[in-house]
Amino acid sequence: MGSTEDLDYPQIIVQYSNGFLISKVMFTACELGVFDLLLESGKPLSSDAIAAHLDASTIGMKRLLDACVGLKLLAVEMTQEGALYRNTEISNVYLTKSSPKSQYHIMMYYSNTVYLCWQYLADAVREGRNQYERAFGISSKDPFGAMYRSDEEMLKFMAGQNSVWSICGRDVLVAFDLSPFTQIYDLGGGGGALAQECVSLYPNSTVTIYDLPKVVRVAKEKFVSPEEHQITFHEGDFFNDSIPEAELYILSKILHDWDDDKCIQLLEKVYKACKPGGGVLLVESLLNEDKSGPVETQLYSMNMLVQTEGKERTAAEYSKLLEAAGFGVIQVKRTGKLYDAVLGRKLFSLIFFCHLACISGKIKYAIHLVFI
């Protein structure tokens, strides 16, 4: 029960109502290049100078900059010449395109694709399905056909995924010691940021990115250098084509796109292909077991409703999917960040069989142990 003060002035309700306004201010400042300009200039600039550089109105830019100051994305200092704006450290690191930890591309994907889909959230809740048809006039039956509806959109999505791994990739890859696995397949590895992080952390490993032919083409052209000899590519659709043998398979943000049946179908294929003693690493945002949070994961689950056929799950739900496919010794590691790690292993099976031999008139039994 909230306090009387909360009921008198519902601060939290006001805050939530303004949530999308905050997002759009940040997205717009990124899109217009405000943070990049201030980084490049190396000195604070006036709103008029910023507006002139970015071909924007002086009225609109002044308001945008002041809103960014309120959000602590910019700092302002008052001088005799007037207000001068500069980036805060967090904006330099995460909102400028040139930073290794830049989130610019995921921001643009959210602003130009996710935001449009979310206008139809009520329809998604009523119908229980994604909203690509309403948002873009594209069939909702193939979510990735919609996400990859043009080369430009596909590039935006891949760059966005790469930016996520620039801040979360290392944590999920060190959640367990993966050094025993030298032959790794990253299923749906997209732009290759997680694969690059993996070979950097585990220099004895090779990673094959398995993705659709058009995704592989863009990854090779834009994201993964030919000099990166530890990373190779495999073109195909892992639901319909065969999966080659490997010691470890990484499924990062894959299972949350699909319903349970499709997840089990994929995991069973992975299990069959996996070498004994190998395993599968799931990288997902885990819900609490009672579904009470974390709120980011709950919101992602709403996004899965609006954009895919899947949902976010608890550790127990992912474990159940792994067990249904045959994996055992399942370990879960929460990283404290957006994405967590679940490792399932394909155990060595012992098969006992014996044969009879007649040696010097005596029956002998030979017992054989075979590891599979």
Short mmCIF file of C-alpha atoms in Angstrom, two decimals:
data_model
loop_
_atom_site.label_atom_id
_atom_site.label_comp_id
_atom_site.label_asym_id
_atom_site.label_seq_id
_atom_site.Cartn_x
_atom_site.Cartn_y
_atom_site.Cartn_z
CA MET A 1 0.00 0.00 0.00
CA GLY A 2 1.48 3.39 -0.99
CA SER A 3 1.75 6.24 1.48
CA THR A 4 -0.87 9.02 1.59
CA GLU A 5 1.74 11.25 -0.06
CA ASP A 6 1.97 8.82 -3.04
CA LEU A 7 -1.78 8.91 -3.44
CA ASP A 8 -1.82 12.69 -3.17
CA TYR A 9 0.84 13.02 -5.93
CA PRO A 10 1.58 9.73 -7.70
CA GLN A 11 5.25 10.33 -8.58
CA ILE A 12 5.77 6.78 -9.86
CA ILE A 13 2.79 7.01 -12.22
CA VAL A 14 4.09 10.31 -13.63
CA GLN A 15 7.55 8.77 -14.04
CA TYR A 16 6.17 5.74 -15.90
CA SER A 17 3.98 7.93 -18.13
CA ASN A 18 7.06 9.86 -19.20
CA GLY A 19 9.15 6.75 -19.88
CA PHE A 20 8.75 6.80 -23.65
CA LEU A 21 9.41 10.56 -23.77
CA ILE A 22 12.78 9.96 -22.08
CA SER A 23 13.67 7.19 -24.55
CA LYS A 24 12.82 9.32 -27.57
CA VAL A 25 14.87 12.30 -26.31
CA MET A 26 17.94 10.06 -26.00
CA PHE A 27 17.29 8.31 -29.33
CA THR A 28 16.82 11.65 -31.13
CA ALA A 29 20.01 13.19 -29.72
CA CYS A 30 21.87 10.06 -30.92
CA GLU A 31 20.22 10.11 -34.34
CA LEU A 32 20.96 13.79 -34.94
CA GLY A 33 24.60 13.32 -33.90
CA VAL A 34 24.66 15.59 -30.83
CA PHE A 35 27.01 13.38 -28.79
CA ASP A 36 29.34 12.71 -31.75
CA LEU A 37 29.66 16.42 -32.51
CA LEU A 38 30.46 17.33 -28.91
CA LEU A 39 33.09 14.57 -28.70
CA GLU A 40 34.72 15.65 -31.96
CA SER A 41 34.68 19.35 -31.08
CA GLY A 42 36.79 18.74 -27.97
CA LYS A 43 35.21 21.79 -26.33
CA PRO A 44 31.77 22.86 -25.07
CA LEU A 45 29.50 24.41 -27.71
CA SER A 46 26.50 26.74 -27.67
CA SER A 47 23.07 25.48 -28.74
CA ASP A 48 23.21 27.79 -31.80
CA ALA A 49 26.55 26.29 -32.89
CA ILE A 50 25.24 22.74 -32.40
CA ALA A 51 22.05 23.53 -34.33
CA ALA A 52 24.04 25.04 -37.20
CA HIS A 53 26.44 22.07 -37.38
CA LEU A 54 23.60 19.54 -37.35
CA ASP A 55 21.25 21.44 -39.66
CA ALA A 56 18.53 21.74 -37.01
CA SER A 57 16.33 24.59 -35.79
CA THR A 58 17.74 26.71 -32.96
CA ILE A 59 14.44 26.45 -31.04
CA GLY A 60 14.22 22.65 -31.29
CA MET A 61 17.90 22.03 -30.56
CA LYS A 62 17.93 24.25 -27.44
CA ARG A 63 15.04 22.27 -25.96
CA LEU A 64 16.60 18.93 -26.87
CA LEU A 65 19.92 19.90 -25.27
CA ASP A 66 18.23 21.13 -22.09
CA ALA A 67 16.25 17.89 -21.84
CA CYS A 68 19.53 15.95 -22.21
CA VAL A 69 21.01 18.03 -19.37
CA GLY A 70 18.02 17.09 -17.21
CA LEU A 71 18.65 13.43 -18.08
CA LYS A 72 22.37 13.80 -17.18
CA LEU A 73 23.39 12.92 -20.73
CA LEU A 74 24.84 16.42 -21.18
CA ALA A 75 26.32 18.99 -18.81
CA VAL A 76 25.89 22.75 -19.21
CA GLU A 77 28.01 25.66 -18.01
CA MET A 78 26.89 29.27 -18.02
CA THR A 79 29.45 31.71 -19.43
CA GLN A 80 29.35 35.37 -20.50
CA GLU A 81 28.64 34.15 -24.04
CA GLY A 82 25.71 32.10 -22.73
CA ALA A 83 25.08 28.38 -22.10
CA LEU A 84 27.74 25.94 -23.36
CA TYR A 85 27.03 22.18 -23.59
CA ARG A 86 29.33 19.18 -23.33
CA ASN A 87 28.94 15.41 -23.05
CA THR A 88 28.93 13.64 -19.71
CA GLU A 89 31.34 10.71 -19.39
CA ILE A 90 28.55 8.15 -19.77
CA SER A 91 27.52 9.73 -23.09
CA ASN A 92 31.10 9.76 -24.38
CA VAL A 93 31.44 6.04 -23.61
CA TYR A 94 28.02 4.72 -24.63
CA LEU A 95 26.28 7.19 -26.95
CA THR A 96 29.02 8.22 -29.41
CA LYS A 97 29.39 6.10 -32.56
CA SER A 98 33.18 5.84 -32.32
CA SER A 99 33.34 4.37 -28.80
CA PRO A 100 34.12 0.61 -28.53
CA LYS A 101 31.19 0.36 -26.09
CA SER A 102 28.81 2.43 -28.22
CA GLN A 103 25.10 1.62 -27.87
CA TYR A 104 24.22 3.88 -30.79
CA HIS A 105 23.14 1.05 -33.12
CA ILE A 106 20.81 -0.65 -30.64
CA MET A 107 19.31 2.79 -29.92
CA MET A 108 18.56 3.27 -33.62
CA TYR A 109 17.03 -0.20 -33.86
CA TYR A 110 14.82 0.56 -30.85
CA SER A 111 13.87 3.98 -32.21
CA ASN A 112 13.07 2.94 -35.78
CA THR A 113 11.72 -0.60 -35.39
CA VAL A 114 10.83 -1.58 -31.81
CA TYR A 115 9.16 1.75 -31.07
CA LEU A 116 6.87 1.39 -34.09
CA CYS A 117 5.87 -2.16 -33.14
CA TRP A 118 5.07 -1.09 -29.58
CA GLN A 119 2.35 1.25 -30.81
CA TYR A 120 0.36 -1.97 -31.25
CA LEU A 121 1.07 -3.51 -27.85
CA ALA A 122 -2.65 -3.65 -26.96
CA ASP A 123 -3.29 -5.58 -30.19
CA ALA A 124 -0.41 -7.96 -29.37
CA VAL A 125 -1.91 -8.63 -25.93
CA ARG A 126 -5.39 -9.20 -27.37
CA GLU A 127 -4.19 -11.46 -30.18
CA GLY A 128 -1.12 -13.11 -28.60
CA ARG A 129 1.06 -12.53 -31.65
CA ASN A 130 3.65 -10.17 -33.12
CA GLN A 131 2.64 -6.96 -34.84
CA TYR A 132 4.78 -6.73 -37.99
CA GLU A 133 1.69 -6.75 -40.17
CA ARG A 134 0.26 -3.63 -38.54
CA ALA A 135 3.59 -1.85 -38.07
CA PHE A 136 5.17 -2.55 -41.48
CA GLY A 137 2.62 -4.39 -43.62
CA ILE A 138 4.82 -7.52 -43.52
CA SER A 139 3.70 -11.07 -42.70
CA SER A 140 3.96 -11.88 -39.01
CA LYS A 141 4.50 -15.59 -39.76
CA ASP A 142 8.26 -15.18 -40.28
CA PRO A 143 9.63 -12.83 -37.58
CA PHE A 144 13.15 -12.77 -39.02
CA GLY A 145 11.85 -12.19 -42.53
CA ALA A 146 10.31 -9.05 -41.05
CA MET A 147 13.40 -8.05 -39.06
CA TYR A 148 15.57 -8.59 -42.14
CA ARG A 149 13.06 -6.95 -44.50
CA SER A 150 15.82 -4.97 -46.21
CA ASP A 151 19.62 -4.95 -46.17
CA GLU A 152 19.47 -1.66 -44.29
CA GLU A 153 17.21 -3.11 -41.57
CA MET A 154 19.32 -6.26 -41.31
CA LEU A 155 22.50 -4.21 -40.93
CA LYS A 156 20.83 -2.09 -38.24
CA PHE A 157 19.71 -5.19 -36.32
CA MET A 158 23.12 -6.88 -36.56
CA ALA A 159 24.98 -3.74 -35.49
CA GLY A 160 22.51 -3.36 -32.60
CA GLN A 161 23.15 -6.92 -31.41
CA ASN A 162 26.90 -6.34 -31.63
CA SER A 163 26.59 -3.25 -29.42
CA VAL A 164 24.80 -5.31 -26.75
CA TRP A 165 27.69 -7.81 -26.64
CA SER A 166 30.19 -4.95 -26.28
CA ILE A 167 28.82 -4.42 -22.75
CA CYS A 168 27.47 -7.89 -21.87
CA GLY A 169 29.47 -10.42 -23.89
CA ARG A 170 32.44 -10.96 -21.60
CA ASP A 171 30.29 -11.65 -18.53
CA VAL A 172 28.29 -14.46 -20.13
CA LEU A 173 31.40 -16.07 -21.64
CA VAL A 174 33.29 -16.18 -18.32
CA ALA A 175 30.24 -17.33 -16.32
CA PHE A 176 31.65 -20.85 -16.85
CA ASP A 177 35.16 -21.98 -17.79
CA LEU A 178 34.78 -22.69 -21.51
CA SER A 179 38.49 -23.36 -22.11
CA PRO A 180 37.99 -27.18 -22.45
CA PHE A 181 35.83 -26.52 -25.54
CA THR A 182 38.02 -25.75 -28.54
CA GLN A 183 35.51 -26.32 -31.35
CA ILE A 184 32.57 -23.95 -30.91
CA TYR A 185 29.53 -23.16 -33.08
CA ASP A 186 27.69 -19.88 -32.48
CA LEU A 187 24.20 -20.56 -33.83
CA GLY A 188 22.62 -17.34 -35.08
CA GLY A 189 25.88 -15.54 -34.33
CA GLY A 190 24.96 -12.59 -36.58
CA GLY A 191 27.58 -9.84 -36.66
CA GLY A 192 30.09 -11.91 -34.72
CA ALA A 193 30.71 -9.70 -31.66
CA LEU A 194 30.17 -12.60 -29.26
CA ALA A 195 32.39 -14.88 -31.39
CA GLN A 196 35.15 -12.25 -31.34
CA GLU A 197 34.86 -11.90 -27.56
CA CYS A 198 34.99 -15.71 -27.27
CA VAL A 199 38.23 -16.19 -29.26
CA SER A 200 39.77 -13.29 -27.35
CA LEU A 201 38.95 -14.92 -23.99
CA TYR A 202 39.73 -18.48 -25.13
CA PRO A 203 42.64 -18.23 -27.61
CA ASN A 204 42.75 -22.02 -28.15
CA SER A 205 39.21 -22.05 -29.48
CA THR A 206 37.79 -21.64 -32.97
CA VAL A 207 34.27 -20.30 -33.43
CA THR A 208 32.05 -20.95 -36.44
CA ILE A 209 29.20 -18.50 -36.92
CA TYR A 210 26.20 -20.40 -38.30
CA ASP A 211 23.62 -18.05 -39.79
CA LEU A 212 21.49 -17.37 -42.85
CA PRO A 213 23.45 -16.78 -46.10
CA LYS A 214 22.49 -13.09 -46.30
CA VAL A 215 23.51 -12.55 -42.65
CA VAL A 216 26.86 -14.27 -43.23
CA ARG A 217 27.46 -12.06 -46.29
CA VAL A 218 26.92 -8.86 -44.26
CA ALA A 219 28.97 -10.18 -41.32
CA LYS A 220 31.92 -10.85 -43.63
CA GLU A 221 31.59 -7.48 -45.38
CA LYS A 222 30.99 -5.26 -42.35
CA PHE A 223 31.90 -6.88 -39.06
CA VAL A 224 34.44 -9.73 -39.10
CA SER A 225 37.86 -9.12 -40.63
CA PRO A 226 39.28 -11.85 -42.94
CA GLU A 227 42.43 -11.73 -40.75
CA GLU A 228 40.35 -13.14 -37.86
CA HIS A 229 41.51 -16.72 -38.53
CA GLN A 230 39.85 -18.24 -35.46
CA ILE A 231 36.39 -17.30 -36.76
CA THR A 232 34.80 -19.13 -39.69
CA PHE A 233 31.29 -19.14 -41.17
CA HIS A 234 28.65 -21.73 -41.99
CA GLU A 235 25.69 -20.67 -44.13
CA GLY A 236 22.33 -22.25 -43.42
CA ASP A 237 19.05 -22.31 -41.55
CA PHE A 238 19.67 -24.36 -38.41
CA PHE A 239 15.99 -25.30 -38.09
CA ASN A 240 15.90 -26.87 -41.56
CA ASP A 241 19.52 -27.70 -42.39
CA SER A 242 21.95 -30.04 -40.67
CA ILE A 243 24.08 -28.87 -37.74
CA PRO A 244 27.74 -30.00 -37.89
CA GLU A 245 29.48 -31.74 -35.00
CA ALA A 246 31.17 -29.51 -32.39
CA GLU A 247 32.15 -29.52 -28.71
CA LEU A 248 30.12 -26.48 -27.68
CA TYR A 249 27.16 -24.67 -29.19
CA ILE A 250 26.30 -21.12 -28.17
CA LEU A 251 22.68 -20.02 -28.48
CA SER A 252 22.68 -16.37 -27.49
CA LYS A 253 19.24 -14.74 -27.47
CA ILE A 254 17.93 -17.48 -29.76
CA LEU A 255 15.50 -19.55 -27.69
CA HIS A 256 13.60 -16.50 -26.44
CA ASP A 257 12.42 -15.92 -30.03
CA TRP A 258 10.51 -19.22 -30.20
CA ASP A 259 7.82 -21.26 -28.44
CA ASP A 260 8.70 -24.32 -26.35
CA ASP A 261 8.10 -26.88 -29.12
CA LYS A 262 10.41 -25.07 -31.56
CA CYS A 263 13.05 -24.66 -28.82
CA ILE A 264 13.01 -28.40 -28.05
CA GLN A 265 13.16 -29.20 -31.79
CA LEU A 266 16.32 -27.07 -32.12
CA LEU A 267 17.91 -28.34 -28.90
CA GLU A 268 17.34 -31.97 -29.96
CA LYS A 269 19.22 -31.26 -33.23
CA VAL A 270 22.02 -29.65 -31.25
CA TYR A 271 22.14 -32.61 -28.84
CA LYS A 272 22.47 -35.10 -31.69
CA ALA A 273 25.27 -33.09 -33.30
CA CYS A 274 27.12 -32.41 -30.04
CA LYS A 275 30.20 -34.47 -29.21
CA PRO A 276 29.91 -36.54 -25.99
CA GLY A 277 31.26 -34.46 -23.12
CA GLY A 278 30.34 -31.30 -25.04
CA GLY A 279 27.54 -28.92 -24.28
CA VAL A 280 25.33 -25.98 -25.10
CA LEU A 281 25.57 -22.48 -23.63
CA LEU A 282 22.30 -20.54 -23.52
CA VAL A 283 22.66 -16.78 -23.16
CA GLU A 284 19.35 -15.27 -22.11
CA SER A 285 17.80 -12.71 -19.77
CA LEU A 286 16.44 -14.85 -16.91
CA LEU A 287 13.18 -14.14 -15.10
CA ASN A 288 12.97 -14.78 -11.36
CA GLU A 289 11.40 -18.16 -10.63
CA ASP A 290 8.20 -16.48 -9.35
CA LYS A 291 8.19 -14.15 -12.42
CA SER A 292 8.35 -11.12 -10.08
CA GLY A 293 11.23 -9.55 -12.01
CA PRO A 294 13.70 -8.30 -13.05
CA VAL A 295 11.59 -5.57 -14.63
CA GLU A 296 13.94 -5.31 -17.68
CA THR A 297 13.37 -9.00 -18.41
CA GLN A 298 9.62 -8.62 -17.99
CA LEU A 299 9.69 -5.77 -20.50
CA TYR A 300 11.79 -7.87 -22.88
CA SER A 301 9.14 -10.58 -22.61
CA MET A 302 6.53 -8.04 -23.69
CA ASN A 303 8.82 -7.19 -26.61
CA MET A 304 9.00 -10.88 -27.54
CA LEU A 305 5.20 -10.82 -27.73
CA VAL A 306 5.23 -7.77 -30.01
CA GLN A 307 8.12 -8.91 -32.24
CA THR A 308 8.57 -12.70 -32.15
CA GLU A 309 6.90 -16.04 -31.35
CA GLY A 310 8.73 -16.46 -28.03
CA LYS A 311 9.07 -15.18 -24.48
CA GLU A 312 11.60 -14.73 -21.70
CA ARG A 313 11.84 -17.66 -19.27
CA THR A 314 13.05 -18.67 -15.81
CA ALA A 315 16.19 -20.75 -15.25
CA ALA A 316 13.94 -23.73 -14.39
CA GLU A 317 12.04 -23.35 -17.67
CA TYR A 318 15.27 -23.32 -19.71
CA SER A 319 16.55 -26.31 -17.72
CA LYS A 320 13.35 -28.19 -18.55
CA LEU A 321 13.83 -27.50 -22.29
CA LEU A 322 17.44 -28.71 -22.09
CA GLU A 323 16.44 -31.88 -20.22
CA ALA A 324 13.68 -32.60 -22.75
CA ALA A 325 16.35 -32.54 -25.47
CA GLY A 326 18.66 -34.90 -23.55
CA PHE A 327 21.13 -32.50 -21.88
CA GLY A 328 22.12 -33.09 -18.25
CA VAL A 329 24.24 -31.49 -15.48
CA ILE A 330 22.65 -28.10 -16.07
CA GLN A 331 24.31 -25.09 -14.42
CA VAL A 332 22.93 -21.56 -14.15
CA LYS A 333 24.92 -18.38 -13.60
CA ARG A 334 23.32 -14.98 -13.13
CA THR A 335 25.70 -12.20 -14.12
CA GLY A 336 23.90 -9.27 -12.48
CA LYS A 337 23.66 -7.63 -15.93
CA LEU A 338 21.12 -7.90 -18.74
CA TYR A 339 22.02 -11.44 -19.83
CA ASP A 340 22.69 -14.62 -17.87
CA ALA A 341 24.18 -17.99 -18.78
CA VAL A 342 22.87 -21.57 -18.63
CA LEU A 343 25.19 -24.48 -19.50
CA GLY A 344 23.88 -27.96 -20.32
CA ARG A 345 26.18 -30.92 -20.97
CA LYS A 346 25.93 -34.00 -23.16
CA LEU A 347 27.14 -36.72 -20.86
CA PHE A 348 29.30 -39.66 -21.78
CA SER A 349 27.09 -42.78 -21.90
CA LEU A 350 28.49 -46.11 -20.80
CA ILE A 351 27.32 -49.11 -22.78
CA PHE A 352 28.13 -52.49 -21.30
CA PHE A 353 28.10 -55.50 -23.55
CA CYS A 354 29.76 -58.85 -23.34
CA HIS A 355 30.56 -61.61 -25.77
CA LEU A 356 31.22 -65.28 -25.31
CA ALA A 357 34.39 -66.91 -26.54
CA CYS A 358 35.32 -70.51 -26.54
CA ILE A 359 39.00 -70.79 -25.67
CA SER A 360 40.54 -74.22 -25.05
CA GLY A 361 37.09 -75.64 -24.52
CA LYS A 362 36.25 -73.12 -21.78
CA ILE A 363 33.65 -70.37 -22.03
CA LYS A 364 35.11 -66.91 -21.46
CA TYR A 365 33.21 -63.64 -21.04
CA ALA A 366 34.67 -60.38 -22.25
CA ILE A 367 33.09 -57.16 -21.01
CA HIS A 368 33.52 -54.07 -23.14
CA LEU A 369 32.92 -50.48 -22.07
CA VAL A 370 32.15 -48.10 -24.85
CA PHE A 371 31.95 -44.33 -24.35
CA ILE A 372 29.54 -42.59 -26.69
#
